[in-house]
Amino acid sequence: MRIHDVAVIGAGPAGSATAAFLAERGVDVVLLERARFPRPKPCAEYLSPEATRVLDRLGLLSRIDAFGPARLTGMRIVGPGGASFTGRFAGSHGLRAYRDYGLALPREVLDALIAEAASERGARLRDGVVADLTAVADDHVDVTVGTGTTRELLRARLVIAADGLNSRVARRLKLSRRRSCRRVALATHASDVAAMTDVGEMHVASFGYVGIASIGHGVTNVAIVADLDRVTPLAPPERWFRKLLGGFAEVSRRMERARLVTPVRAVGPFGRWTTRATTDRIMLAGDAADFHDPFTGEGIYAALHGAELAAAHALSALERGRFGARDLAGYDRARTASFRGKWLFERLVSGAVALPAAFDRIASRVATRQHLADLMIGIAGDFVPVSRLFRPWNVMQLVI
Ligand SMILES: Cc1cc2nc3c(=O)[nH]c(=O)nc-3n(C[C@H](O)[C@H](O)[C@H](O)COP(=O)(O)OP(=O)(O)OC[C@H]3O[C@@H](n4cnc5c(N)ncnc54)[C@H](O)[C@@H]3O)c2cc1C
């Protein structure tokens, strides 16, 4: 039976980009996706400025520009008590991202383009199939591929699981654990939202937050993240959406005349964290490797940059013919080195979101100190190191 070099499970940004980077180096890679493209994905659909670097490497920027995405020059943050600040990517800190703006466009378009890039480089994309890991043998991994009516066995020397939030592969291999804080999200597209500008917005309430941002063509993405106990899983998502939206005074006002142009889609709960991203013959990528609260909103950048790391380490394993957990552990170390600062920032922000009074106090301090606003938005935009925020003078201005 033929043994592929690599089977990638999941063709979201992480899986497709990893497959593209491997295929362009001549690797025999099969990319397995449950949905059929183009497919929607509940998400706030904003790409941090650094994500454009990886998309350019994939040769996709001109195609994305041709679609007409929104260009976001910064972010506005609004606390539960109304304190707010706006940080710009081209900020006072003098550091510059690959581009001075982030892009926002429907995942239906973006994900299909990245999957197409993988196919064009020679990856064999099979969408509409459910993949499942069945056995890890000495010299290969068995993956079952089901279409609903048929099941077949596929073999690969290495499997990269990029099967997203709550990854089945990570659970099966006991690489992920449940966490206590559990949240869900509801996302939709709306037209006629009042007073939209060229910045994305995050509005915080005591029970969660809502992100709103233009995604081009007069459409606004509206994504609410709320504690799991605030929603009734059996009620239609649109009903929870309208109820939760009422908790964000400014956004509800601006949406009085808005029309929802796509169904409200639910995702979650975000209830797991991953202990490591490798084991024998298996690597995890994207949300499967680690999922964080979307408030700082750069899961797509993490998926794309993580794909660069995954492909580099997979290539080296293929060249050496060594696929044991120890041989792949360099990938875990590379991920930690790349993402550690951002993970810390993300935890601090999530902690502040859970403490409304503290969040408002910080937001009102940052509102009068533009350099802090720009630093924070630059960290969230993946091009300012978190250490810049923790210089003693900045910390004093934040807390005293
Ligand atoms: C509410 C919300 C808002 C967000 N907003 C932003 C934002 O504005 N900007 C940002 O950068 N990030 C955002 N994120 C995070 C972002 O959506 C993820 O980090 C990103 O999608 C991760 O990409 P991925 O490829 O790892 O996973 P996914 O995009 O989830 O792709 C996984 C793929 O695997 C497929 N799959 C799963 N199981 C199987 C299987 N058994 N067989 C075959 N295929 C399978 C799925 O169908 C899916 O296509 C947000 C997340 C949420 C929940």
CSV table of C-alpha atoms and ligand atoms in Angstrom, one decimal:
chain,number,residue,atom,x,y,z
A,1,MET,CA,0.0,0.0,0.0
A,2,ARG,CA,1.3,3.5,-0.9
A,3,ILE,CA,2.6,5.5,2.0
A,4,HIS,CA,2.3,9.3,1.6
A,5,ASP,CA,5.0,11.5,3.2
A,6,VAL,CA,2.5,13.6,5.1
A,7,ALA,CA,-1.2,13.6,5.7
A,8,VAL,CA,-2.6,16.9,6.9
A,9,ILE,CA,-6.0,16.7,8.6
A,10,GLY,CA,-8.0,19.9,8.3
A,11,ALA,CA,-7.7,22.5,5.6
A,12,GLY,CA,-8.2,25.7,7.6
A,13,PRO,CA,-5.4,28.3,7.4
A,14,ALA,CA,-3.0,26.1,9.5
A,15,GLY,CA,-3.5,22.9,7.5
A,16,SER,CA,-3.6,24.4,4.0
A,17,ALA,CA,-0.6,26.7,4.6
A,18,THR,CA,1.4,23.8,6.1
A,19,ALA,CA,0.5,21.6,3.1
A,20,ALA,CA,1.5,24.4,0.7
A,21,PHE,CA,4.9,24.9,2.3
A,22,LEU,CA,5.6,21.2,2.2
A,23,ALA,CA,4.3,20.6,-1.3
A,24,GLU,CA,6.4,23.5,-2.7
A,25,ARG,CA,9.5,21.6,-1.4
A,26,GLY,CA,8.4,18.4,-3.3
A,27,VAL,CA,6.8,16.6,-0.4
A,28,ASP,CA,4.0,14.1,-1.2
A,29,VAL,CA,1.2,15.6,0.9
A,30,VAL,CA,-2.5,14.8,1.1
A,31,LEU,CA,-4.8,17.4,2.6
A,32,LEU,CA,-8.0,16.1,4.1
A,33,GLU,CA,-11.0,18.5,4.8
A,34,ARG,CA,-14.4,17.6,6.2
A,35,ALA,CA,-16.2,20.6,4.7
A,36,ARG,CA,-16.5,21.4,1.0
A,37,PHE,CA,-14.9,24.6,-0.2
A,38,PRO,CA,-15.9,27.4,-0.2
A,39,ARG,CA,-17.1,27.1,3.4
A,40,PRO,CA,-18.0,29.7,6.0
A,41,LYS,CA,-16.3,29.7,9.4
A,42,PRO,CA,-17.5,31.6,12.5
A,43,CYS,CA,-14.7,34.1,13.2
A,44,ALA,CA,-14.2,37.9,13.5
A,45,GLU,CA,-12.3,37.6,10.2
A,46,TYR,CA,-9.6,40.1,10.9
A,47,LEU,CA,-6.0,39.4,9.9
A,48,SER,CA,-3.2,41.0,11.9
A,49,PRO,CA,-0.7,43.1,9.9
A,50,GLU,CA,1.9,40.4,10.2
A,51,ALA,CA,-0.4,37.8,8.7
A,52,THR,CA,0.1,39.6,5.4
A,53,ARG,CA,3.8,38.6,5.4
A,54,VAL,CA,2.8,34.9,5.3
A,55,LEU,CA,0.0,35.4,2.8
A,56,ASP,CA,2.5,37.2,0.6
A,57,ARG,CA,4.9,34.2,0.9
A,58,LEU,CA,2.0,32.0,-0.2
A,59,GLY,CA,1.6,34.3,-3.3
A,60,LEU,CA,-1.9,35.3,-2.1
A,61,LEU,CA,-1.8,39.1,-1.5
A,62,SER,CA,-2.8,40.2,-5.0
A,63,ARG,CA,-5.7,37.7,-5.0
A,64,ILE,CA,-6.9,38.9,-1.6
A,65,ASP,CA,-6.5,42.5,-2.7
A,66,ALA,CA,-8.6,41.8,-5.8
A,67,PHE,CA,-11.5,40.6,-3.6
A,68,GLY,CA,-11.5,44.1,-1.9
A,69,PRO,CA,-11.0,43.3,1.8
A,70,ALA,CA,-11.3,46.0,4.4
A,71,ARG,CA,-8.0,47.6,5.5
A,72,LEU,CA,-8.0,48.2,9.2
A,73,THR,CA,-5.4,50.7,10.5
A,74,GLY,CA,-5.9,50.0,14.2
A,75,MET,CA,-8.2,48.9,16.9
A,76,ARG,CA,-10.6,50.7,19.2
A,77,ILE,CA,-11.2,49.1,22.6
A,78,VAL,CA,-14.2,50.0,24.7
A,79,GLY,CA,-14.5,49.0,28.4
A,80,PRO,CA,-17.7,47.9,30.2
A,81,GLY,CA,-18.1,51.3,31.8
A,82,GLY,CA,-17.5,53.2,28.5
A,83,ALA,CA,-13.7,54.1,28.8
A,84,SER,CA,-12.1,53.6,25.4
A,85,PHE,CA,-8.9,54.0,23.5
A,86,THR,CA,-7.8,53.6,19.9
A,87,GLY,CA,-4.3,52.3,19.0
A,88,ARG,CA,-2.8,52.5,15.5
A,89,PHE,CA,-0.6,50.0,13.8
A,90,ALA,CA,1.6,52.8,12.4
A,91,GLY,CA,2.1,54.0,15.9
A,92,SER,CA,4.3,56.3,17.9
A,93,HIS,CA,6.6,53.4,18.9
A,94,GLY,CA,8.3,53.5,15.5
A,95,LEU,CA,8.1,49.7,14.9
A,96,ARG,CA,6.5,48.7,11.6
A,97,ALA,CA,4.6,45.6,10.6
A,98,TYR,CA,4.8,44.0,7.1
A,99,ARG,CA,2.0,46.3,6.2
A,100,ASP,CA,0.7,49.2,8.2
A,101,TYR,CA,-2.8,47.7,8.3
A,102,GLY,CA,-4.6,44.5,8.9
A,103,LEU,CA,-7.0,42.9,6.4
A,104,ALA,CA,-10.5,41.7,7.0
A,105,LEU,CA,-12.4,39.5,4.6
A,106,PRO,CA,-14.8,36.6,4.8
A,107,ARG,CA,-13.3,33.3,5.8
A,108,GLU,CA,-15.3,31.7,3.0
A,109,VAL,CA,-13.0,33.6,0.6
A,110,LEU,CA,-9.7,33.5,2.6
A,111,ASP,CA,-9.7,29.8,3.5
A,112,ALA,CA,-10.6,28.7,-0.1
A,113,LEU,CA,-7.7,30.8,-1.4
A,114,ILE,CA,-5.2,29.2,1.0
A,115,ALA,CA,-6.4,25.7,0.1
A,116,GLU,CA,-6.1,26.6,-3.6
A,117,ALA,CA,-2.5,27.7,-3.0
A,118,ALA,CA,-1.8,24.3,-1.4
A,119,SER,CA,-3.3,22.5,-4.4
A,120,GLU,CA,-1.4,24.7,-6.9
A,121,ARG,CA,1.8,23.7,-5.2
A,122,GLY,CA,1.0,20.0,-5.6
A,123,ALA,CA,-0.8,19.0,-2.4
A,124,ARG,CA,-3.6,16.6,-3.0
A,125,LEU,CA,-6.7,18.3,-1.5
A,126,ARG,CA,-9.6,16.1,-0.7
A,127,ASP,CA,-12.5,18.1,0.7
A,128,GLY,CA,-15.8,16.6,1.9
A,129,VAL,CA,-14.1,13.8,3.8
A,130,VAL,CA,-13.8,13.1,7.5
A,131,ALA,CA,-10.4,11.9,8.6
A,132,ASP,CA,-9.7,9.9,11.7
A,133,LEU,CA,-6.5,8.6,13.2
A,134,THR,CA,-6.7,4.8,13.6
A,135,ALA,CA,-3.2,3.5,14.4
A,136,VAL,CA,0.3,4.7,14.9
A,137,ALA,CA,2.6,1.9,13.7
A,138,ASP,CA,6.4,1.7,13.6
A,139,ASP,CA,6.9,3.1,10.1
A,140,HIS,CA,3.6,4.9,9.3
A,141,VAL,CA,0.3,6.2,10.6
A,142,ASP,CA,-3.1,4.8,9.5
A,143,VAL,CA,-5.8,7.4,8.8
A,144,THR,CA,-9.4,6.4,8.0
A,145,VAL,CA,-11.0,8.7,5.4
A,146,GLY,CA,-14.8,8.6,5.2
A,147,THR,CA,-17.1,10.3,2.8
A,148,GLY,CA,-20.4,9.4,4.5
A,149,THR,CA,-21.0,6.4,2.3
A,150,THR,CA,-17.5,5.0,1.9
A,151,ARG,CA,-14.5,4.5,4.1
A,152,GLU,CA,-10.9,4.0,3.0
A,153,LEU,CA,-7.5,3.6,4.7
A,154,LEU,CA,-4.7,6.0,3.9
A,155,ARG,CA,-1.1,5.7,5.2
A,156,ALA,CA,1.4,8.4,5.8
A,157,ARG,CA,4.9,8.7,7.4
A,158,LEU,CA,3.8,11.7,9.4
A,159,VAL,CA,0.4,13.2,10.3
A,160,ILE,CA,-0.1,16.9,10.9
A,161,ALA,CA,-3.4,17.4,12.7
A,162,ALA,CA,-4.8,20.9,11.9
A,163,ASP,CA,-8.3,19.9,12.8
A,164,GLY,CA,-9.1,23.1,14.8
A,165,LEU,CA,-10.6,24.0,18.1
A,166,ASN,CA,-11.4,20.9,20.3
A,167,SER,CA,-9.2,18.8,17.9
A,168,ARG,CA,-10.3,15.2,17.8
A,169,VAL,CA,-6.7,14.1,17.2
A,170,ALA,CA,-5.4,16.0,20.2
A,171,ARG,CA,-8.1,14.5,22.4
A,172,ARG,CA,-7.6,11.0,21.1
A,173,LEU,CA,-3.9,11.2,21.8
A,174,LYS,CA,-4.4,12.9,25.2
A,175,LEU,CA,-2.5,15.9,24.1
A,176,SER,CA,-5.2,18.3,25.3
A,177,ARG,CA,-7.1,18.9,28.6
A,178,ARG,CA,-10.3,20.5,29.6
A,179,ARG,CA,-10.1,23.9,31.1
A,180,SER,CA,-12.5,25.4,33.7
A,181,CYS,CA,-13.4,28.7,32.0
A,182,ARG,CA,-15.7,27.9,29.1
A,183,ARG,CA,-16.9,30.4,26.5
A,184,VAL,CA,-18.9,30.3,23.3
A,185,ALA,CA,-19.1,32.6,20.3
A,186,LEU,CA,-21.7,33.7,17.9
A,187,ALA,CA,-20.7,35.4,14.6
A,188,THR,CA,-22.6,36.9,11.7
A,189,HIS,CA,-22.4,39.5,9.0
A,190,ALA,CA,-24.5,42.6,8.9
A,191,SER,CA,-25.1,45.5,6.5
A,192,ASP,CA,-26.0,49.1,7.5
A,193,VAL,CA,-24.1,49.2,10.8
A,194,ALA,CA,-23.8,52.9,11.7
A,195,ALA,CA,-20.5,54.8,12.1
A,196,MET,CA,-18.1,52.1,10.9
A,197,THR,CA,-14.6,53.4,10.3
A,198,ASP,CA,-11.2,52.0,9.3
A,199,VAL,CA,-10.5,50.5,12.8
A,200,GLY,CA,-11.8,47.2,14.2
A,201,GLU,CA,-13.6,47.5,17.6
A,202,MET,CA,-13.8,45.4,20.7
A,203,HIS,CA,-16.5,46.2,23.2
A,204,VAL,CA,-16.3,44.6,26.6
A,205,ALA,CA,-19.2,43.8,29.0
A,206,SER,CA,-19.3,41.9,32.3
A,207,PHE,CA,-20.3,38.6,30.6
A,208,GLY,CA,-18.1,38.7,27.5
A,209,TYR,CA,-17.3,41.0,24.5
A,210,VAL,CA,-18.3,41.8,21.0
A,211,GLY,CA,-15.9,42.5,18.0
A,212,ILE,CA,-17.2,44.6,15.1
A,213,ALA,CA,-15.2,45.3,12.0
A,214,SER,CA,-15.8,46.1,8.3
A,215,ILE,CA,-14.9,43.1,6.0
A,216,GLY,CA,-15.3,45.0,2.8
A,217,HIS,CA,-18.2,45.6,0.4
A,218,GLY,CA,-20.3,47.5,3.1
A,219,VAL,CA,-20.5,44.4,5.3
A,220,THR,CA,-19.6,44.3,9.0
A,221,ASN,CA,-18.6,41.2,10.9
A,222,VAL,CA,-20.2,41.0,14.3
A,223,ALA,CA,-18.8,38.4,16.7
A,224,ILE,CA,-19.9,38.0,20.3
A,225,VAL,CA,-18.0,35.8,22.8
A,226,ALA,CA,-19.8,35.1,26.1
A,227,ASP,CA,-19.6,32.8,29.1
A,228,LEU,CA,-21.2,29.5,28.4
A,229,ASP,CA,-23.8,29.9,31.2
A,230,ARG,CA,-25.2,33.0,29.4
A,231,VAL,CA,-26.5,30.9,26.4
A,232,THR,CA,-29.1,28.3,26.1
A,233,PRO,CA,-27.6,25.7,23.7
A,234,LEU,CA,-30.9,24.5,22.4
A,235,ALA,CA,-32.3,27.9,21.5
A,236,PRO,CA,-31.7,29.2,17.9
A,237,PRO,CA,-28.3,31.1,17.7
A,238,GLU,CA,-30.0,34.2,16.3
A,239,ARG,CA,-32.1,34.5,19.5
A,240,TRP,CA,-29.0,34.3,21.8
A,241,PHE,CA,-27.3,36.7,19.5
A,242,ARG,CA,-30.0,39.4,19.8
A,243,LYS,CA,-30.3,38.9,23.6
A,244,LEU,CA,-26.5,39.2,24.2
A,245,LEU,CA,-26.2,42.1,21.8
A,246,GLY,CA,-28.5,44.1,24.1
A,247,GLY,CA,-25.7,44.0,26.7
A,248,PHE,CA,-23.5,46.2,24.5
A,249,ALA,CA,-25.2,49.6,24.6
A,250,GLU,CA,-23.2,51.4,21.9
A,251,VAL,CA,-23.1,48.5,19.5
A,252,SER,CA,-26.9,47.8,19.8
A,253,ARG,CA,-27.6,51.4,19.1
A,254,ARG,CA,-25.4,51.4,16.0
A,255,MET,CA,-27.1,48.2,14.9
A,256,GLU,CA,-30.7,49.5,15.2
A,257,ARG,CA,-31.1,49.7,11.4
A,258,ALA,CA,-28.7,46.9,10.6
A,259,ARG,CA,-29.7,43.8,8.6
A,260,LEU,CA,-28.1,40.4,9.2
A,261,VAL,CA,-27.0,39.1,5.8
A,262,THR,CA,-25.7,35.7,6.9
A,263,PRO,CA,-27.0,33.2,9.5
A,264,VAL,CA,-25.8,33.6,13.0
A,265,ARG,CA,-23.2,30.8,13.5
A,266,ALA,CA,-22.2,29.4,16.9
A,267,VAL,CA,-18.8,28.0,17.8
A,268,GLY,CA,-17.3,26.5,21.0
A,269,PRO,CA,-17.1,26.0,23.8
A,270,PHE,CA,-13.5,27.0,24.0
A,271,GLY,CA,-12.8,24.6,26.8
A,272,ARG,CA,-9.5,22.8,26.1
A,273,TRP,CA,-5.8,23.6,26.2
A,274,THR,CA,-3.0,21.6,24.6
A,275,THR,CA,-0.2,20.3,26.7
A,276,ARG,CA,2.2,19.8,23.8
A,277,ALA,CA,2.0,19.7,20.0
A,278,THR,CA,4.0,16.6,19.2
A,279,THR,CA,4.1,12.9,19.8
A,280,ASP,CA,5.3,9.9,17.8
A,281,ARG,CA,4.7,10.6,14.1
A,282,ILE,CA,2.1,13.3,14.9
A,283,MET,CA,2.3,17.1,15.0
A,284,LEU,CA,-0.5,19.5,15.8
A,285,ALA,CA,-0.9,22.8,14.1
A,286,GLY,CA,-3.1,25.9,14.4
A,287,ASP,CA,-5.9,25.9,16.9
A,288,ALA,CA,-5.4,22.1,17.4
A,289,ALA,CA,-1.9,23.0,18.9
A,290,ASP,CA,-3.2,25.8,21.0
A,291,PHE,CA,-6.4,27.9,21.1
A,292,HIS,CA,-6.6,31.1,23.0
A,293,ASP,CA,-9.4,33.5,23.7
A,294,PRO,CA,-10.0,35.4,20.5
A,295,PHE,CA,-10.0,38.8,22.2
A,296,THR,CA,-6.5,39.6,21.0
A,297,GLY,CA,-7.7,38.1,17.7
A,298,GLU,CA,-4.7,36.6,16.0
A,299,GLY,CA,-5.5,33.0,15.7
A,300,ILE,CA,-5.1,33.2,11.9
A,301,TYR,CA,-1.6,34.7,12.1
A,302,ALA,CA,-0.7,32.0,14.7
A,303,ALA,CA,-2.1,29.4,12.3
A,304,LEU,CA,-0.1,30.8,9.3
A,305,HIS,CA,3.2,31.4,11.2
A,306,GLY,CA,2.7,28.1,13.0
A,307,ALA,CA,2.4,26.4,9.6
A,308,GLU,CA,5.8,27.8,8.6
A,309,LEU,CA,7.3,26.2,11.8
A,310,ALA,CA,5.4,22.9,11.3
A,311,ALA,CA,6.5,22.6,7.7
A,312,ALA,CA,10.2,23.4,8.5
A,313,HIS,CA,10.2,20.7,11.3
A,314,ALA,CA,8.3,18.2,9.2
A,315,LEU,CA,10.8,18.6,6.3
A,316,SER,CA,13.7,18.0,8.7
A,317,ALA,CA,12.0,14.9,10.1
A,318,LEU,CA,11.4,13.6,6.5
A,319,GLU,CA,15.0,14.3,5.5
A,320,ARG,CA,16.4,12.5,8.6
A,321,GLY,CA,13.8,9.7,8.4
A,322,ARG,CA,13.2,10.2,12.2
A,323,PHE,CA,9.7,10.8,13.5
A,324,GLY,CA,9.8,9.9,17.2
A,325,ALA,CA,8.4,12.3,19.8
A,326,ARG,CA,11.9,13.3,20.7
A,327,ASP,CA,12.8,14.0,17.1
A,328,LEU,CA,9.8,16.3,16.7
A,329,ALA,CA,10.2,18.1,20.0
A,330,GLY,CA,12.1,20.9,18.4
A,331,TYR,CA,8.8,22.0,16.9
A,332,ASP,CA,7.3,22.5,20.4
A,333,ARG,CA,10.4,24.5,21.3
A,334,ALA,CA,10.1,26.6,18.2
A,335,ARG,CA,6.5,27.3,18.9
A,336,THR,CA,7.2,28.4,22.5
A,337,ALA,CA,10.0,30.7,21.3
A,338,SER,CA,7.8,32.3,18.7
A,339,PHE,CA,4.6,32.6,20.7
A,340,ARG,CA,5.5,32.9,24.3
A,341,GLY,CA,5.3,36.7,24.5
A,342,LYS,CA,1.9,36.7,22.8
A,343,TRP,CA,0.6,33.9,25.0
A,344,LEU,CA,1.5,36.0,28.1
A,345,PHE,CA,-0.1,39.1,26.7
A,346,GLU,CA,-3.2,37.1,25.7
A,347,ARG,CA,-3.5,35.8,29.3
A,348,LEU,CA,-3.2,39.2,30.8
A,349,VAL,CA,-5.8,40.6,28.5
A,350,SER,CA,-8.2,37.7,29.2
A,351,GLY,CA,-7.7,38.2,32.9
A,352,ALA,CA,-8.5,41.9,32.6
A,353,VAL,CA,-11.6,41.2,30.5
A,354,ALA,CA,-12.9,39.0,33.4
A,355,LEU,CA,-12.5,42.0,35.8
A,356,PRO,CA,-14.7,44.8,34.4
A,357,ALA,CA,-13.6,47.4,36.9
A,358,ALA,CA,-9.9,46.8,36.3
A,359,PHE,CA,-10.5,46.8,32.6
A,360,ASP,CA,-12.1,50.2,32.7
A,361,ARG,CA,-9.4,51.6,34.9
A,362,ILE,CA,-6.7,50.4,32.5
A,363,ALA,CA,-8.7,51.6,29.4
A,364,SER,CA,-9.1,55.1,30.9
A,365,ARG,CA,-5.3,55.3,31.6
A,366,VAL,CA,-4.4,54.1,28.1
A,367,ALA,CA,-6.9,56.6,26.6
A,368,THR,CA,-4.7,59.5,27.7
A,369,ARG,CA,-1.4,57.9,26.8
A,370,GLN,CA,-1.4,57.2,23.0
A,371,HIS,CA,2.0,55.5,23.1
A,372,LEU,CA,0.6,52.8,25.4
A,373,ALA,CA,-2.4,52.4,23.1
A,374,ASP,CA,-0.2,52.0,20.0
A,375,LEU,CA,2.1,49.5,21.9
A,376,MET,CA,-0.8,47.3,22.9
A,377,ILE,CA,-2.4,47.3,19.5
A,378,GLY,CA,1.1,46.6,18.0
A,379,ILE,CA,1.5,43.6,20.3
A,380,ALA,CA,-1.9,42.3,19.3
A,381,GLY,CA,-0.9,42.9,15.7
A,382,ASP,CA,2.1,40.5,16.1
A,383,PHE,CA,4.9,42.9,15.3
A,384,VAL,CA,5.7,44.7,18.7
A,385,PRO,CA,7.4,42.5,21.2
A,386,VAL,CA,5.5,42.2,24.5
A,387,SER,CA,8.7,43.3,26.4
A,388,ARG,CA,8.2,46.8,25.1
A,389,LEU,CA,5.1,47.2,27.2
A,390,PHE,CA,6.8,45.9,30.3
A,391,ARG,CA,9.4,48.6,30.4
A,392,PRO,CA,9.2,50.0,34.0
A,393,TRP,CA,8.0,53.5,32.9
A,394,ASN,CA,5.1,51.9,30.9
A,395,VAL,CA,4.1,49.6,33.7
A,396,MET,CA,4.1,52.6,36.1
A,397,GLN,CA,1.8,54.5,33.8
A,398,LEU,CA,-0.5,51.6,33.6
A,399,VAL,CA,-0.9,50.8,37.2
A,400,ILE,CA,-0.1,54.0,39.3
B,1,LIG,C1,-15.4,33.9,17.7
B,1,LIG,C2,-14.0,33.8,17.1
B,1,LIG,C3,-13.5,34.9,16.5
B,1,LIG,C4,-12.2,34.9,16.0
B,1,LIG,N1,-11.7,36.0,15.4
B,1,LIG,C5,-10.5,36.0,14.9
B,1,LIG,C6,-10.0,37.1,14.2
B,1,LIG,O1,-10.6,38.1,14.0
B,1,LIG,N2,-8.7,37.0,13.7
B,1,LIG,C7,-7.9,35.9,13.9
B,1,LIG,O2,-6.8,35.9,13.4
B,1,LIG,N3,-8.4,34.8,14.5
B,1,LIG,C8,-9.7,34.8,15.0
B,1,LIG,N4,-10.2,33.7,15.6
B,1,LIG,C9,-9.3,32.5,15.7
B,1,LIG,C10,-9.3,31.8,14.3
B,1,LIG,O3,-10.6,31.5,13.8
B,1,LIG,C11,-8.6,30.5,14.4
B,1,LIG,O4,-7.4,30.6,15.2
B,1,LIG,C12,-8.2,29.9,13.1
B,1,LIG,O5,-9.3,29.6,12.3
B,1,LIG,C13,-7.3,28.7,13.3
B,1,LIG,O6,-7.1,28.0,12.0
B,1,LIG,P1,-6.9,26.4,12.0
B,1,LIG,O7,-6.6,26.1,10.6
B,1,LIG,O8,-6.1,26.0,13.1
B,1,LIG,O9,-8.4,25.9,12.3
B,1,LIG,P2,-9.8,26.0,11.5
B,1,LIG,O10,-9.8,27.3,10.8
B,1,LIG,O11,-10.8,25.7,12.6
B,1,LIG,O12,-9.7,24.8,10.5
B,1,LIG,C14,-9.8,23.5,10.9
B,1,LIG,C15,-10.4,22.7,9.8
B,1,LIG,O13,-10.3,21.3,10.1
B,1,LIG,C16,-11.5,20.7,9.5
B,1,LIG,N5,-11.6,19.4,10.3
B,1,LIG,C17,-11.9,19.3,11.6
B,1,LIG,N6,-12.0,18.0,11.9
B,1,LIG,C18,-11.7,17.3,10.7
B,1,LIG,C19,-11.7,15.9,10.4
B,1,LIG,N7,-11.9,15.0,11.3
B,1,LIG,N8,-11.4,15.6,9.1
B,1,LIG,C20,-11.2,16.5,8.2
B,1,LIG,N9,-11.3,17.8,8.5
B,1,LIG,C21,-11.5,18.2,9.7
B,1,LIG,C22,-12.6,21.7,9.8
B,1,LIG,O14,-13.6,21.5,8.9
B,1,LIG,C23,-11.8,23.0,9.5
B,1,LIG,O15,-12.0,23.4,8.1
B,1,LIG,C24,-11.4,33.7,16.1
B,1,LIG,C25,-12.0,32.6,16.7
B,1,LIG,C26,-13.3,32.6,17.2
B,1,LIG,C27,-13.9,31.4,17.8
